[in-house]
Short mmCIF file of C-alpha atoms in Angstrom, two decimals:
data_model
loop_
_atom_site.label_atom_id
_atom_site.label_comp_id
_atom_site.label_asym_id
_atom_site.label_seq_id
_atom_site.Cartn_x
_atom_site.Cartn_y
_atom_site.Cartn_z
CA UNK A 296 92.61 35.25 -27.50
CA UNK A 297 92.69 37.70 -29.86
CA UNK A 298 95.33 37.12 -32.60
CA UNK A 299 96.31 40.72 -34.29
CA UNK A 300 99.29 41.13 -37.26
CA UNK A 301 101.03 44.49 -37.73
CA UNK A 302 101.86 44.45 -41.08
CA UNK A 303 103.02 45.90 -44.02
CA UNK A 304 105.19 44.97 -46.61
CA UNK A 305 107.11 48.81 -47.01
CA UNK A 306 109.80 49.13 -44.35
CA UNK A 307 110.25 51.95 -42.02
CA UNK A 308 107.09 53.07 -41.20
CA UNK A 309 106.78 51.88 -37.36
CA UNK A 310 105.09 48.17 -37.53
CA UNK A 311 108.04 47.74 -34.55
CA UNK A 312 107.74 50.42 -32.78
CA UNK A 313 104.47 50.35 -33.30
CA UNK A 314 104.38 45.98 -32.07
CA UNK A 315 105.98 46.98 -29.04
CA UNK A 316 104.11 49.31 -27.80
CA UNK A 317 100.25 48.68 -28.68
CA UNK A 318 101.62 45.42 -26.71
CA UNK A 319 102.52 47.11 -23.71
CA UNK A 320 99.95 49.37 -23.52
CA UNK A 321 97.20 46.42 -23.47
CA UNK A 322 99.55 44.85 -20.74
CA UNK A 323 100.29 48.36 -18.29
CA UNK A 324 97.05 50.47 -19.66
CA UNK A 325 94.71 47.27 -20.47
CA UNK A 326 95.85 45.06 -18.01
CA UNK A 327 95.80 42.26 -20.87
CA UNK A 328 98.37 39.54 -20.75
CA UNK A 329 99.95 39.74 -24.07
CA UNK A 330 102.46 37.76 -25.88
CA UNK A 331 104.60 39.38 -28.30
CA UNK A 332 106.06 37.08 -31.60
CA UNK A 333 109.44 38.56 -33.29
CA UNK A 334 108.28 37.04 -36.81
CA UNK A 335 111.29 39.75 -39.17
CA UNK A 336 114.95 37.88 -38.31
CA UNK A 337 116.38 41.16 -37.87
CA UNK A 338 114.68 41.00 -34.37
CA UNK A 339 114.74 44.99 -33.73
CA UNK A 340 111.19 43.72 -31.31
CA UNK A 341 113.58 41.32 -29.71
CA UNK A 342 116.51 43.99 -28.82
CA UNK A 343 114.17 46.65 -28.41
CA UNK A 344 112.35 44.66 -25.32
CA UNK A 345 115.69 44.34 -23.50
CA UNK A 346 115.93 40.69 -24.76
CA UNK A 347 119.41 39.35 -26.03
CA UNK A 348 118.66 37.49 -29.55
CA UNK A 349 122.02 35.84 -29.99
CA UNK A 350 120.89 34.11 -26.36
CA UNK A 351 117.58 32.53 -27.18
CA UNK A 352 117.45 29.74 -26.55
CA UNK A 353 114.41 28.52 -29.08
CA UNK A 354 112.76 31.15 -31.44
CA UNK A 355 109.64 30.52 -34.03
CA UNK A 356 112.00 28.75 -36.03
CA UNK A 357 112.62 25.70 -34.12
CA UNK A 358 108.82 25.84 -33.41
CA UNK A 359 108.69 25.58 -36.98
CA UNK A 360 111.24 23.63 -38.41
CA UNK A 361 111.70 21.05 -35.88
CA UNK A 362 108.69 20.94 -33.49
CA UNK A 363 109.53 22.06 -30.06
CA UNK A 364 106.79 23.95 -27.65
CA UNK A 365 105.62 26.77 -28.16
CA UNK A 366 106.61 27.72 -24.61
CA UNK A 367 109.50 26.95 -24.23
CA UNK A 368 110.73 29.93 -26.85
CA UNK A 369 108.91 32.70 -24.50
CA UNK A 370 110.71 34.82 -22.45
CA UNK A 371 109.14 36.81 -20.24
CA UNK A 372 110.25 40.67 -19.76
CA UNK A 373 109.22 42.66 -17.32
CA UNK A 374 105.85 43.37 -18.52
CA UNK A 375 104.74 41.06 -21.57
CA UNK A 376 106.02 37.47 -22.59
CA UNK A 377 107.60 37.36 -26.51
CA UNK A 378 108.91 34.92 -28.32
CA UNK A 379 111.95 36.55 -29.67
CA UNK A 380 114.26 36.30 -33.56
CA UNK A 381 117.22 36.23 -34.90
CA UNK A 382 119.03 34.86 -37.83
CA UNK A 383 117.92 31.44 -37.67
CA UNK A 384 114.48 33.47 -38.94
CA UNK A 385 116.01 33.62 -41.81
CA UNK A 386 115.70 31.75 -44.75
CA UNK A 387 112.49 29.95 -43.15
CA UNK A 388 111.18 30.66 -47.04
CA UNK A 389 113.96 27.81 -48.64
CA UNK A 390 113.44 25.71 -46.21
CA UNK A 391 109.98 25.70 -45.88
CA UNK A 392 109.17 25.87 -49.60
CA UNK A 393 108.63 21.88 -49.80
CA UNK A 394 106.28 21.20 -46.97
CA UNK A 395 102.72 20.96 -48.17
CA UNK A 396 100.95 22.58 -44.62
CA UNK A 397 103.94 25.61 -44.99
CA UNK A 398 100.70 28.47 -44.95
CA UNK A 399 98.84 26.93 -41.62
CA UNK A 400 102.21 25.68 -39.16
CA UNK A 401 101.74 28.79 -37.42
CA UNK A 402 98.12 28.72 -37.18
CA UNK A 403 98.32 25.05 -35.78
CA UNK A 404 100.89 25.97 -33.68
CA UNK A 405 98.49 28.46 -31.53
CA UNK A 406 96.28 26.11 -31.86
CA UNK A 407 98.10 23.62 -30.08
CA UNK A 408 99.48 25.23 -27.58
CA UNK A 409 97.77 26.08 -24.31
CA UNK A 410 97.97 29.69 -24.04
CA UNK A 411 96.89 32.05 -21.58
CA UNK A 412 97.31 35.07 -23.26
CA UNK A 413 93.97 37.26 -23.62
CA UNK A 414 96.35 39.38 -26.71
CA UNK A 415 99.29 37.40 -28.94
CA UNK A 416 100.84 40.56 -31.47
CA UNK A 417 102.79 39.34 -34.10
CA UNK A 418 106.29 41.89 -35.82
CA UNK A 419 105.54 40.53 -39.36
CA UNK A 420 108.69 41.22 -41.38
CA UNK A 421 108.51 44.70 -44.22
CA UNK A 422 107.85 41.35 -47.02
CA UNK A 423 104.82 39.50 -48.29
CA UNK A 424 107.46 36.13 -46.94
CA UNK A 425 105.90 32.96 -45.97
CA UNK A 426 106.71 33.85 -42.37
CA UNK A 427 104.29 36.59 -43.03
CA UNK A 428 101.40 34.78 -45.08
CA UNK A 429 101.84 32.35 -42.15
CA UNK A 430 101.10 35.30 -39.89
CA UNK A 431 98.06 35.63 -42.06
CA UNK A 432 96.44 32.96 -41.91
CA UNK A 433 96.76 32.63 -38.33
CA UNK A 434 95.68 35.93 -37.18
CA UNK A 435 91.90 37.52 -36.57
CA UNK A 436 92.93 41.06 -38.12
CA UNK A 437 95.61 43.04 -38.89
CA UNK A 438 96.26 46.54 -38.38
CA UNK A 439 98.74 48.39 -40.96
CA UNK A 440 101.43 50.98 -39.79
CA UNK A 441 100.86 53.48 -42.30
CA UNK A 442 103.80 56.67 -42.86
CA UNK A 443 102.02 59.74 -44.21
CA UNK A 444 104.22 60.22 -46.86
CA UNK A 445 103.84 60.56 -50.80
CA UNK A 446 103.93 56.82 -51.20
CA UNK A 447 102.40 55.72 -48.44
CA UNK A 448 99.40 53.59 -50.38
CA UNK A 449 102.04 52.17 -52.24
CA UNK A 450 102.23 48.40 -52.20
CA UNK A 451 98.21 48.60 -50.37
CA UNK A 452 96.93 47.19 -53.30
CA UNK A 453 99.41 44.09 -53.37
CA UNK A 454 99.01 43.46 -49.99
CA UNK A 455 95.25 44.31 -49.69
CA UNK A 456 94.62 41.64 -52.78
CA UNK A 457 97.04 39.35 -50.81
CA UNK A 458 94.72 39.80 -47.44
CA UNK A 459 91.73 39.12 -49.85
CA UNK A 460 93.55 35.55 -51.17
CA UNK A 461 94.20 34.01 -48.21
CA UNK A 462 90.53 34.49 -46.26
CA UNK A 463 90.10 31.20 -48.14
CA UNK A 464 92.98 30.51 -46.31
CA UNK A 465 91.43 32.08 -42.97
CA UNK A 466 87.79 32.66 -43.10
CA UNK A 467 87.90 35.83 -40.28
CA UNK A 468 91.24 37.47 -42.03
CA UNK A 469 90.20 41.34 -42.01
CA UNK A 470 92.44 44.49 -42.16
CA UNK A 471 91.35 45.71 -37.91
CA UNK A 472 92.29 48.82 -38.31
CA UNK A 473 94.73 52.00 -40.33
CA UNK A 474 97.55 53.76 -37.80
CA UNK A 475 99.24 56.45 -39.46
CA UNK A 476 103.04 56.68 -38.32
CA UNK A 477 104.91 59.42 -37.96
CA UNK A 478 102.47 61.72 -38.21
CA UNK A 479 103.85 66.04 -38.38
CA UNK A 480 100.65 68.03 -39.00
CA UNK A 481 102.09 70.99 -39.51
CA UNK A 482 103.06 69.33 -43.08
CA UNK A 483 100.65 70.15 -45.81
CA UNK A 484 101.61 66.71 -47.65
CA UNK A 485 100.83 64.93 -44.41
CA UNK A 486 97.89 66.50 -44.21
CA UNK A 487 97.03 65.57 -47.74
CA UNK A 488 97.99 62.10 -46.95
CA UNK A 489 96.34 61.86 -44.60
CA UNK A 490 93.04 63.08 -46.36
CA UNK A 491 93.78 59.85 -48.87
CA UNK A 492 93.82 57.77 -45.90
CA UNK A 493 90.45 58.62 -45.20
CA UNK A 494 89.13 57.97 -48.33
CA UNK A 495 90.47 54.58 -48.75
CA UNK A 496 90.35 53.25 -45.29
CA UNK A 497 86.64 54.88 -44.05
CA UNK A 498 85.97 53.97 -40.41
CA UNK A 499 89.23 51.65 -40.88
CA UNK A 500 91.82 54.32 -40.00
CA UNK A 501 92.91 54.64 -36.37
CA UNK A 502 91.37 58.24 -35.24
CA UNK A 503 94.22 57.93 -33.24
CA UNK A 504 97.94 59.14 -35.40
CA UNK A 505 101.31 58.71 -33.70
CA UNK A 506 103.60 61.81 -33.79
CA UNK A 507 107.03 62.03 -35.14
CA UNK A 508 108.66 61.53 -31.33
CA UNK A 509 112.39 61.85 -30.42
CA UNK A 510 111.33 59.42 -27.71
CA UNK A 511 109.87 56.81 -29.44
CA UNK A 512 113.07 56.29 -31.41
CA UNK A 513 115.44 56.68 -28.43
CA UNK A 514 113.53 53.94 -26.55
CA UNK A 515 114.92 51.08 -28.66
CA UNK A 516 118.55 52.14 -27.53
CA UNK A 517 117.69 51.19 -23.73
CA UNK A 518 116.13 47.85 -24.02
CA UNK A 519 112.77 49.57 -23.25
CA UNK A 520 108.98 50.63 -24.56
CA UNK A 521 108.25 54.31 -24.47
CA UNK A 522 106.33 53.87 -20.98
CA UNK A 523 109.39 53.14 -19.37
CA UNK A 524 111.76 54.67 -20.92
CA UNK A 525 109.09 58.09 -21.21
CA UNK A 526 105.99 57.82 -20.32
CA UNK A 527 105.17 61.18 -20.38
CA UNK A 528 106.14 62.12 -23.71
CA UNK A 529 103.47 62.26 -27.30
CA UNK A 530 104.19 59.33 -28.26
CA UNK A 531 103.42 57.48 -24.90
CA UNK A 532 100.33 59.84 -25.27
CA UNK A 533 99.45 58.31 -28.55
CA UNK A 534 99.80 54.69 -27.70
CA UNK A 535 97.99 55.25 -24.83
CA UNK A 536 95.32 56.38 -26.81
CA UNK A 537 95.54 53.41 -29.58
CA UNK A 538 95.74 50.93 -26.68
CA UNK A 539 92.06 52.33 -26.32
CA UNK A 540 90.78 52.43 -29.35
CA UNK A 541 91.58 48.91 -29.79
CA UNK A 542 90.79 47.39 -26.86
CA UNK A 543 87.14 49.39 -27.73
CA UNK A 544 86.31 46.98 -30.87
CA UNK A 545 87.28 43.77 -28.41
CA UNK A 546 84.71 45.05 -26.78
CA UNK A 547 82.01 46.13 -29.31
CA UNK A 548 83.43 43.52 -31.60
CA UNK A 549 80.68 44.83 -34.81
CA UNK A 550 82.73 47.56 -35.07
CA UNK A 551 85.63 45.65 -37.09
#
């Protein structure tokens, strides 16, 4: 079972879109068993898959704070399983602040749960909160969605520094890959920023880029992944290609 965190403390870069559609692509195209964990109190990943966040019996908050078994928080959707989120995740930093094992709670939970999945995909909030730290400690590697805009590299140094520090708690922690999102190849700025990302991340930059695509923006409002909503769209084709790159990394771990 591989655990992948989708992370970038900058908001609006396509983290949730990537988490949902990569997870669905791995299920539909790769025929893999996938669990998606929503670590954001905004619960966009939860609602984007058609799950009523207000009707959840349990979220990760119950698992980490009250010892509820992880499998009791899992909700089945059409193509994959999800541990959903809602406002119960808000304030977790305060509630966990005094716990000596706060950074490793999620890691311990995943290790102690009898999960039968090929991949666990974690959608992190746009911050370096304690929940995000938990994801980084629990993960095998991170995928960083980055928009090709002027401030694309803003905050990346902080994120990389955090990743470096947390290798003390998680020696496996590394950047699995960086994916360019909301890509507009007609823009000179996009091309310039893309070249900067290639120079900065080198082989860590996925060849696939996710284009600006209205179908990707519309799909969540229908509670569907892009593959259910419009499988012939440019967005669906892009996430298909990204999933193939991720699968290839799994088959050839030396590429990581």
